[in-house]
PDB file of C-alpha atoms in Angstrom:
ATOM      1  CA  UNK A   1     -14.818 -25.892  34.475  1.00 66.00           C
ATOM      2  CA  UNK A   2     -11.976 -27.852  34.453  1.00 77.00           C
ATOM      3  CA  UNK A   3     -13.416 -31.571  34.534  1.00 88.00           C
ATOM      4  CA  UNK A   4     -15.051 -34.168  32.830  1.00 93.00           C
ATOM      5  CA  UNK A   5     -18.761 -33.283  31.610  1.00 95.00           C
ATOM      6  CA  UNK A   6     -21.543 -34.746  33.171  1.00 96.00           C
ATOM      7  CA  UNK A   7     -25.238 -35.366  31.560  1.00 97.00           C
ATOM      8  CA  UNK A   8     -26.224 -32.635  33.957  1.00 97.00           C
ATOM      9  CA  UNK A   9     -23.797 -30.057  32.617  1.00 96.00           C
ATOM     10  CA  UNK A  10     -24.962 -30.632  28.948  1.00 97.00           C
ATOM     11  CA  UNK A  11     -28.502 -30.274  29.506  1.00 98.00           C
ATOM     12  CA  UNK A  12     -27.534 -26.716  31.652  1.00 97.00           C
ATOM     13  CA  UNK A  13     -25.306 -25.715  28.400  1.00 97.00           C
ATOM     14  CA  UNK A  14     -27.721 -26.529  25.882  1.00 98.00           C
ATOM     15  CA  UNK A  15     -30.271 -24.736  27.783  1.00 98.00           C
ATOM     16  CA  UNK A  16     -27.629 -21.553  28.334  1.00 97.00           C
ATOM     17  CA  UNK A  17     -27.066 -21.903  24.563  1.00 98.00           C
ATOM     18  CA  UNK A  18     -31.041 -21.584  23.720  1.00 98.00           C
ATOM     19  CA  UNK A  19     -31.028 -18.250  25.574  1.00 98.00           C
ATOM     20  CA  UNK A  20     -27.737 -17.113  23.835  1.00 98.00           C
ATOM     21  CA  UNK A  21     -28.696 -18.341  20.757  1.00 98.00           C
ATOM     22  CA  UNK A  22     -32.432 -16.373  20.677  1.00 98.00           C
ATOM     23  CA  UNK A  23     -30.872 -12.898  22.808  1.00 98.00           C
ATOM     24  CA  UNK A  24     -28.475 -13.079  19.015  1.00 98.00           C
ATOM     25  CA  UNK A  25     -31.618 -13.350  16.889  1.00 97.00           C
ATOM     26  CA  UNK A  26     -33.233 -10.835  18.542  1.00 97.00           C
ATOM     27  CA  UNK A  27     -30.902  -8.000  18.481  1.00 97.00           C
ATOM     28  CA  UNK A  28     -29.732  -9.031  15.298  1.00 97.00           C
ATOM     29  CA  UNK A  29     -33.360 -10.047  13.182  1.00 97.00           C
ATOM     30  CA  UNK A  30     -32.469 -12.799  11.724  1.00 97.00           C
ATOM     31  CA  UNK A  31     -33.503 -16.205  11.529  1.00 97.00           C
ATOM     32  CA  UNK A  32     -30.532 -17.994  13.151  1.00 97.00           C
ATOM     33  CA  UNK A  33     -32.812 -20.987  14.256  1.00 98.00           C
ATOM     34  CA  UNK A  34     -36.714 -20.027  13.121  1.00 96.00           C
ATOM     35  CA  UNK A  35     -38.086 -23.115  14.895  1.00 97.00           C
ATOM     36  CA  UNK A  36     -36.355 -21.946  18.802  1.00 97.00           C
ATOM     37  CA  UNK A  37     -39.674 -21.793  20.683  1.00 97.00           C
ATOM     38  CA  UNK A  38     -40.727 -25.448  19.281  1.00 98.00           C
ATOM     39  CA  UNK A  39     -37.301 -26.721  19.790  1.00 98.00           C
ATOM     40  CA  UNK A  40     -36.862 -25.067  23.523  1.00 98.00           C
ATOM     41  CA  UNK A  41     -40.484 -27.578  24.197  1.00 98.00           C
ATOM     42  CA  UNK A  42     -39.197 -30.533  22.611  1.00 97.00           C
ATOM     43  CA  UNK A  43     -35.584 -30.318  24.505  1.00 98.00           C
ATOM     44  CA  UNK A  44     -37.451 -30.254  27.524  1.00 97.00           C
ATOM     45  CA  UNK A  45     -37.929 -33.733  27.231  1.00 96.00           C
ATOM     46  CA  UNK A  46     -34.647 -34.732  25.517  1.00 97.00           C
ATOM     47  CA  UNK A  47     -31.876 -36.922  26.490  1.00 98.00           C
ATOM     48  CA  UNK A  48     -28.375 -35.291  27.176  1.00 98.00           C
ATOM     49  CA  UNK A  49     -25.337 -37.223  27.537  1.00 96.00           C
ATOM     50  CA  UNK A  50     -21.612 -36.876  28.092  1.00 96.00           C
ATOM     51  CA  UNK A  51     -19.167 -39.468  26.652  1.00 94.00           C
ATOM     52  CA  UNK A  52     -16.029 -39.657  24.857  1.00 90.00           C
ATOM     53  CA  UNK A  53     -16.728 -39.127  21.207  1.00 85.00           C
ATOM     54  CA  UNK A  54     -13.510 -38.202  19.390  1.00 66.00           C
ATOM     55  CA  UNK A  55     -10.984 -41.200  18.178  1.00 57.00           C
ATOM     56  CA  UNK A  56      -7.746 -40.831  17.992  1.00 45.00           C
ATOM     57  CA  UNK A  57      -6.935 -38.748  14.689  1.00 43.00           C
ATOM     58  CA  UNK A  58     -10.728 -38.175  14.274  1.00 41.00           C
ATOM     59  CA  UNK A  59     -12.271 -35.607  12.711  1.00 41.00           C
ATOM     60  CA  UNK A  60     -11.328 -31.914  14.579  1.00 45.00           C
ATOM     61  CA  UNK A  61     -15.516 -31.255  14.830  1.00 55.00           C
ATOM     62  CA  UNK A  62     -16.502 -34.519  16.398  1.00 72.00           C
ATOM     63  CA  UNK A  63     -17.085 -32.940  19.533  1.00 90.00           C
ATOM     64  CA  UNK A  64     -20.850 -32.903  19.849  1.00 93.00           C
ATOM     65  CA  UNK A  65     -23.508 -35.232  18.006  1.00 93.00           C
ATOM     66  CA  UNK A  66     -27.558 -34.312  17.788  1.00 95.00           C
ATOM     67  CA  UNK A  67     -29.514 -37.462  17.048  1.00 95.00           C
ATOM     68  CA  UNK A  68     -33.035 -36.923  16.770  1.00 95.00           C
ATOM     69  CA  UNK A  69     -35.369 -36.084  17.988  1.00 94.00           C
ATOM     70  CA  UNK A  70     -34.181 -34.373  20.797  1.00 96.00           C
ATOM     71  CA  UNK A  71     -30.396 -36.200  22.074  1.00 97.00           C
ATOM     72  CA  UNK A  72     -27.714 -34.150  22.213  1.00 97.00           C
ATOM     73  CA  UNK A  73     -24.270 -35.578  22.859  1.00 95.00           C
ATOM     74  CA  UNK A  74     -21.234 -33.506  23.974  1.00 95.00           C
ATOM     75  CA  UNK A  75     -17.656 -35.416  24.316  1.00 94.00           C
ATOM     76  CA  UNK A  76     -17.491 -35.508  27.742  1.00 94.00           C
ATOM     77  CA  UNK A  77     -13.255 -34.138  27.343  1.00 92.00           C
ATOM     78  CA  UNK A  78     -14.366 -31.023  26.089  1.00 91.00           C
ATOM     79  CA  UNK A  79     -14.085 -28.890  29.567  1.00 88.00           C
ATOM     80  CA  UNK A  80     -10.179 -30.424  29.253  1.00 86.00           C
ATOM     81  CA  UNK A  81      -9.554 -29.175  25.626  1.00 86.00           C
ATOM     82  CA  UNK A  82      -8.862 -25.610  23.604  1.00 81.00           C
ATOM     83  CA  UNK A  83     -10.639 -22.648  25.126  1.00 81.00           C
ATOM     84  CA  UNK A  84     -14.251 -21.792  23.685  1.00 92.00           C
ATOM     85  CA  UNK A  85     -14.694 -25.623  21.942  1.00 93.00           C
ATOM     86  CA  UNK A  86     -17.247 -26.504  24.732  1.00 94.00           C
ATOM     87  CA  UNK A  87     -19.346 -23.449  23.954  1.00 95.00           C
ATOM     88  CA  UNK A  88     -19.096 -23.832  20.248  1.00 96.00           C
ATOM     89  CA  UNK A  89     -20.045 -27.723  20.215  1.00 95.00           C
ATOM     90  CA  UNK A  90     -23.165 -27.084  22.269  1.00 97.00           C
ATOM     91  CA  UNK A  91     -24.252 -24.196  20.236  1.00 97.00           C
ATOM     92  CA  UNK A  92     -23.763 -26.042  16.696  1.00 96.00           C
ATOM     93  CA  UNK A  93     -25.876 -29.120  18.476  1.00 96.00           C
ATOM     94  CA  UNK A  94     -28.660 -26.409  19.422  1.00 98.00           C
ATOM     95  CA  UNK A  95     -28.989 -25.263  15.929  1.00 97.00           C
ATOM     96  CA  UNK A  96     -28.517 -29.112  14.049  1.00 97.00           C
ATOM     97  CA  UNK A  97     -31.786 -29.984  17.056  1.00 97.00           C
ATOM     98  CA  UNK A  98     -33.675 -26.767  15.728  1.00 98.00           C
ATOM     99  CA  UNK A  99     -32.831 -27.377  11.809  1.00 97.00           C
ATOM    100  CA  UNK A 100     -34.304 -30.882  12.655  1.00 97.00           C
ATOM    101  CA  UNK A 101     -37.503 -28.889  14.291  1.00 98.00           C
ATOM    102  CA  UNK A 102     -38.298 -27.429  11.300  1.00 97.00           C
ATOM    103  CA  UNK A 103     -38.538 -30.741   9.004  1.00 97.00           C
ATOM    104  CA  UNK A 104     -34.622 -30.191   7.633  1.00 97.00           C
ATOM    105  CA  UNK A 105     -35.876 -27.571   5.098  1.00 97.00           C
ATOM    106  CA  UNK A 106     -32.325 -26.653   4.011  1.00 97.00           C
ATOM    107  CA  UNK A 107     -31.220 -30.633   3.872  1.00 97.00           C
ATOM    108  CA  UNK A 108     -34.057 -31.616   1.473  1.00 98.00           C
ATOM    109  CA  UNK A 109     -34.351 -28.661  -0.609  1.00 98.00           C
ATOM    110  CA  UNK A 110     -30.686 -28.370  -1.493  1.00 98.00           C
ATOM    111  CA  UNK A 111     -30.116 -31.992  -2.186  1.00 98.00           C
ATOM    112  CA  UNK A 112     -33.684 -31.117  -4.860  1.00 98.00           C
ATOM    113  CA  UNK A 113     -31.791 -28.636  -6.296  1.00 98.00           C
ATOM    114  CA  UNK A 114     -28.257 -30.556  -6.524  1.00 98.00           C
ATOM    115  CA  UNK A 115     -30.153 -33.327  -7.944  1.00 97.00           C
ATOM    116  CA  UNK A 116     -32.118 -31.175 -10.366  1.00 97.00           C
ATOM    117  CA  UNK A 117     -29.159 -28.318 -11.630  1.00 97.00           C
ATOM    118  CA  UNK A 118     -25.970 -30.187 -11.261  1.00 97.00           C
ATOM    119  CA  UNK A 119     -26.551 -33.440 -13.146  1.00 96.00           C
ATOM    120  CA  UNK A 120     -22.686 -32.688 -14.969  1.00 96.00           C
ATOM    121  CA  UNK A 121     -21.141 -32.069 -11.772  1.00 96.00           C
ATOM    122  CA  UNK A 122     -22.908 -35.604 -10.028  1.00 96.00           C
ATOM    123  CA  UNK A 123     -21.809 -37.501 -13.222  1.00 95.00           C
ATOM    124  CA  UNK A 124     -18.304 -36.182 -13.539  1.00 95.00           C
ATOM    125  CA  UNK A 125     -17.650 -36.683  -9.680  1.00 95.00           C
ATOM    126  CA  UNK A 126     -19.085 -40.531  -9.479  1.00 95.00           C
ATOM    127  CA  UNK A 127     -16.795 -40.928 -12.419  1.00 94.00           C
ATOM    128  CA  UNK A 128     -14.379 -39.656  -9.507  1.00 94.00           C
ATOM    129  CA  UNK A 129     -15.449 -41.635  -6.752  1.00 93.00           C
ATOM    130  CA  UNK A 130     -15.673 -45.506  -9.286  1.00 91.00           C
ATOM    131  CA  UNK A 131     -12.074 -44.606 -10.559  1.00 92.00           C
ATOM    132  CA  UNK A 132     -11.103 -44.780  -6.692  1.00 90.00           C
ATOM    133  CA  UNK A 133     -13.246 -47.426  -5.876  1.00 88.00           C
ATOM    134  CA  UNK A 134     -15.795 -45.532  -3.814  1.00 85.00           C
ATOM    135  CA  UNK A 135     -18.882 -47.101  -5.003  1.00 88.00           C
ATOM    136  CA  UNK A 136     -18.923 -49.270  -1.701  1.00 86.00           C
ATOM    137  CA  UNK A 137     -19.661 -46.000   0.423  1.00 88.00           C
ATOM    138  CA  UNK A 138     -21.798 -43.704  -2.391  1.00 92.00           C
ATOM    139  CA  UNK A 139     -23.552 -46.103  -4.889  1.00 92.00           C
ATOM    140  CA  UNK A 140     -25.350 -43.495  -7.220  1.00 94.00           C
ATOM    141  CA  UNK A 141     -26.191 -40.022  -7.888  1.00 95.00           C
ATOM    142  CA  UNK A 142     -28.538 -39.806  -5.290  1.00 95.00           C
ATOM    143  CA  UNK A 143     -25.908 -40.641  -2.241  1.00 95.00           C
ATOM    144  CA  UNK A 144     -24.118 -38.532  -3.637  1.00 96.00           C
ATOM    145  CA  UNK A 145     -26.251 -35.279  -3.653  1.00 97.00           C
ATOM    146  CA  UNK A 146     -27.118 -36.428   0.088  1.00 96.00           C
ATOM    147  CA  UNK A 147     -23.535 -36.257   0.784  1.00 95.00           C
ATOM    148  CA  UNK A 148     -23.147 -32.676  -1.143  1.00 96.00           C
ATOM    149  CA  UNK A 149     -26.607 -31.125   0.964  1.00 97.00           C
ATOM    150  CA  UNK A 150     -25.465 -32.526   3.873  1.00 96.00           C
ATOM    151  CA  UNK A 151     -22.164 -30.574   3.537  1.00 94.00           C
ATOM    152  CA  UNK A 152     -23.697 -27.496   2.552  1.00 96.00           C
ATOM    153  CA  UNK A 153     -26.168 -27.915   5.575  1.00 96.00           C
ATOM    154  CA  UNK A 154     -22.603 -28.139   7.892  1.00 94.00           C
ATOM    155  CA  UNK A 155     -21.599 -25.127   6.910  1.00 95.00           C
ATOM    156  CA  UNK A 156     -24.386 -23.344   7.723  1.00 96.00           C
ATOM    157  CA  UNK A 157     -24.664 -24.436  10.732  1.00 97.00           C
ATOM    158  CA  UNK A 158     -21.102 -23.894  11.682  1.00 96.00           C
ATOM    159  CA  UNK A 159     -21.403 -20.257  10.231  1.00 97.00           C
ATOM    160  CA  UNK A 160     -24.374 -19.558  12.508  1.00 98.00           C
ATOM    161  CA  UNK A 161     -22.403 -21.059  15.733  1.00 97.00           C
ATOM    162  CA  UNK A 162     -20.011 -18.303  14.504  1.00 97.00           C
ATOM    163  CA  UNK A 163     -22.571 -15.678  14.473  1.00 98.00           C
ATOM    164  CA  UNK A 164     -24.125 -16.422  17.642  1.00 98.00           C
ATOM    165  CA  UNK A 165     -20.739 -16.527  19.341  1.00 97.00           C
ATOM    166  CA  UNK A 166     -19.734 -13.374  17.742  1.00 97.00           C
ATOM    167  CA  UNK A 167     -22.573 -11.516  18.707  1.00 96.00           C
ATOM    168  CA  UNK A 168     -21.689 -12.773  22.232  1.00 94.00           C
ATOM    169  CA  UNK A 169     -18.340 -11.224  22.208  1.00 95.00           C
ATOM    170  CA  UNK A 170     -16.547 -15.033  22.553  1.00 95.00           C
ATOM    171  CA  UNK A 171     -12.644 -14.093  23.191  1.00 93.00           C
ATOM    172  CA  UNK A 172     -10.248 -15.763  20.802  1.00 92.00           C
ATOM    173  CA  UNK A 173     -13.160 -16.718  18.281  1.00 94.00           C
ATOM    174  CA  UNK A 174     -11.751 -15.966  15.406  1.00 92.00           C
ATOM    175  CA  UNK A 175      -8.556 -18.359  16.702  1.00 91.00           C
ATOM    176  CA  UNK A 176     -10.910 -20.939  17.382  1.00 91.00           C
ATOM    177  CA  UNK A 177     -12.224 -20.422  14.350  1.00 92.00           C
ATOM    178  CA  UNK A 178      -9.244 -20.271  12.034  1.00 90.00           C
ATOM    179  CA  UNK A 179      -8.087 -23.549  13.843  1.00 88.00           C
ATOM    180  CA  UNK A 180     -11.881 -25.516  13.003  1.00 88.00           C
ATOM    181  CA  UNK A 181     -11.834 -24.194   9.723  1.00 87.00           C
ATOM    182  CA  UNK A 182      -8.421 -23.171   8.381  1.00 77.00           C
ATOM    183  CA  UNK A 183      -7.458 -25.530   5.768  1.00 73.00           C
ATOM    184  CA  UNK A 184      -9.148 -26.797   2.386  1.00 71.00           C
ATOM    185  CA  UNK A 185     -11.374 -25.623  -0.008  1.00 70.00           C
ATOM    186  CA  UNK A 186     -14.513 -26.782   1.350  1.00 77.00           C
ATOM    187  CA  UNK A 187     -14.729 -25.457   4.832  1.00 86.00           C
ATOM    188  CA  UNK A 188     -17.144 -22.612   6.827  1.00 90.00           C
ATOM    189  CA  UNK A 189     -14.918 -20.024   6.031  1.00 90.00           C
ATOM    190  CA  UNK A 190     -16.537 -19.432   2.446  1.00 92.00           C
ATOM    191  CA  UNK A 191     -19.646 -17.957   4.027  1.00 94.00           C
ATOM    192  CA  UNK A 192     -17.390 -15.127   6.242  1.00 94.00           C
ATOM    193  CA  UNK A 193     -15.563 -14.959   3.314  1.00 93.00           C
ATOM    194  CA  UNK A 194     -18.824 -13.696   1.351  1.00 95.00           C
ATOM    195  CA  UNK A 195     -19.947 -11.988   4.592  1.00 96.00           C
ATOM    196  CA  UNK A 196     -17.194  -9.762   3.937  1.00 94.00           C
ATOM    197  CA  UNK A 197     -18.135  -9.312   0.135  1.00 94.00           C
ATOM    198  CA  UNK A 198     -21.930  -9.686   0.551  1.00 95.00           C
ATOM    199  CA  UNK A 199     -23.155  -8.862   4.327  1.00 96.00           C
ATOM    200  CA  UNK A 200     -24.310 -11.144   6.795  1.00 97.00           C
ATOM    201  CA  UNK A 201     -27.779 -10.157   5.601  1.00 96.00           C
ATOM    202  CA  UNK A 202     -26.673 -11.760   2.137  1.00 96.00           C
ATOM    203  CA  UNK A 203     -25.747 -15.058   3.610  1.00 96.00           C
ATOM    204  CA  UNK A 204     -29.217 -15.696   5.607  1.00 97.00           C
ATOM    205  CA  UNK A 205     -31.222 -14.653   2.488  1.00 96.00           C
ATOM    206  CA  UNK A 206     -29.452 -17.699   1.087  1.00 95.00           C
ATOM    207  CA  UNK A 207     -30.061 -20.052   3.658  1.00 95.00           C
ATOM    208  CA  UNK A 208     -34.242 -18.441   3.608  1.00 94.00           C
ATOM    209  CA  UNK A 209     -35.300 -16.847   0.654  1.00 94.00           C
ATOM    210  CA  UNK A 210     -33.062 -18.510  -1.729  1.00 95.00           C
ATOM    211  CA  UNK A 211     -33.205 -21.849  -0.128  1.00 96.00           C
ATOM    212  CA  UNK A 212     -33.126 -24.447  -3.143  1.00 96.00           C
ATOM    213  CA  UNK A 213     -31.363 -22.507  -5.535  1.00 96.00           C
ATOM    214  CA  UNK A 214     -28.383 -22.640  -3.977  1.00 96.00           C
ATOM    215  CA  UNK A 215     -25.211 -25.164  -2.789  1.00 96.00           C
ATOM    216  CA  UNK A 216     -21.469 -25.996  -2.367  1.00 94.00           C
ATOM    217  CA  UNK A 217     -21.394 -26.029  -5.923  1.00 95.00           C
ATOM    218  CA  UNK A 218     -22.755 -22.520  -6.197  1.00 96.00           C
ATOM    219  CA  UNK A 219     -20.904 -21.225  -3.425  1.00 94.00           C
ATOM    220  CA  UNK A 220     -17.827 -22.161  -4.472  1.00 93.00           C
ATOM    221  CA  UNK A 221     -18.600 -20.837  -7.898  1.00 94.00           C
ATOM    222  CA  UNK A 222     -19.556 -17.319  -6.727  1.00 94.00           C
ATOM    223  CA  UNK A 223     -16.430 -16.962  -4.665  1.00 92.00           C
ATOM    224  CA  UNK A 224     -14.530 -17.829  -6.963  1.00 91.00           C
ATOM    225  CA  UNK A 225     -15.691 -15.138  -9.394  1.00 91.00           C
ATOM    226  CA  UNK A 226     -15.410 -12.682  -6.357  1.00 91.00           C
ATOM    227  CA  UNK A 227     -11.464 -13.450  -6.257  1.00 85.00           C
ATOM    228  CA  UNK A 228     -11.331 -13.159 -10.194  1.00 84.00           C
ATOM    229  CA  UNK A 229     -13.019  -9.711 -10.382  1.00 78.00           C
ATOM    230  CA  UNK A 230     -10.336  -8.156  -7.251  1.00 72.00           C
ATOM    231  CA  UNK A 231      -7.888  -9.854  -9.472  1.00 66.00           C
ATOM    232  CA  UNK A 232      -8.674  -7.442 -12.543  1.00 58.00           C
ATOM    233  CA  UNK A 233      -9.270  -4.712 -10.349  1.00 58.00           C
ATOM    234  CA  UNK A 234      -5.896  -5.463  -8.867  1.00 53.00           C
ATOM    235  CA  UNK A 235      -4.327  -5.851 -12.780  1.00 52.00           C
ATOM    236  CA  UNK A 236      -5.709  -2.646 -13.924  1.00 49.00           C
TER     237      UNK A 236
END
């Protein structure tokens, strides 16, 4: 499809993308969205639309917006850009609609946690953000935890796009992905990163069982004690 999207097209993808996404969770058992039969109903009667979303220079993931309950958004360029983007924006929508479905578990129990565990880390980075005059956009601890869970919540959801395409057999995902999430500290590319270390069984045990013990803060912590023990192992 090499044209503009239509309002009809993105309620055929994210319908296409419900199958994909539960034929994945099937043969795979694992709770990629937990809430797909109740979100499959309430889509039914949602709003799909197609419209430019992305500025100029704006952010590279822009492509797709969910705003509940049940609008999904796709950037109406999409069929015009790189190879595999349309397919990836609807399927990261799906999963945002079916988070949403099932009260935004991860959202609300991470920001708990943040709020509860990492009281040095909140204080030391709103020192951060006054120093550069930030206060305007995140006034207090709180806004800034929401910021934190909402980033942890991103990932996860861009990690289980991955999976779901993966288990598809997308060509030129792992370009795709490289290109979404290729630079910085902070990006998806943690969680394949501890895929590889941990299993993919490891990662949704975090995002289920573990839910509330864990964030960025965490995550970043425990890979970077993954890279220091290969670095002794390398030294000796």
């Amino acid at each position: 499809m090499r044209r503009l999207l239509t309002p009809e097209d993105v309620r055929r993808l994210v319908f296409e993308s419900l199958d994909e996404i539960e034929e994945a969770q099937s043969r795979l058992n694992l709770p990629i969205c937990p809430n797909l039969k109740e979100t499959r109903r309430r889509l039914r009667g949602g709003v799909f639309r197609a419209e430019p979303i992305v500025e100029e220079g704006g952010y590279q993931m822009d492509y797709g917006l969910f705003q509940p309950p049940s609008t999904i958004i796709l950037d109406s360029r999409l069929p015009l850009l790189e190879e595999g983007l349309l397919h990836y924006s609807v399927v990261h929508e799906v999963i945002h609609a079916d988070d949403h479905t099932g009260g935004d578990r991860l959202y609300r129990e991470t920001k708990r946690h943040i709020l509860e565990e990492h009281e040095a880390e909140l204080e030391r980075g709103m020192r951060i953000i006054t120093e550069n005059g930030g206060r305007a956009y995140i006034r207090n601890r709180e806004k800034l935890a929401e910021l934190w869970a909402m980033q942890y919540v991103d990932l996860s959801v861009h990690y289980r796009t991955y999976i779901v395409l993966r288990e598809r057999g997308m060509p030129r995902l792992d370009h795709l992905w490289e290109r979404l999430h290729g630079e910085g500290p902070i990006t998806a590319r943690l969680l394949t990163y501890l895929e590889r270390r941990r299993g993919m069984r490891y990662i949704f045990k975090l995002l289920t069982e573990m839910v509330g013990q864990c964030c960025l803060i965490d995550l970043l912590r425990e890979c970077e004690d993954i890279k220091k023990m290969d670095m002794v192992r390398y030294t000796i």
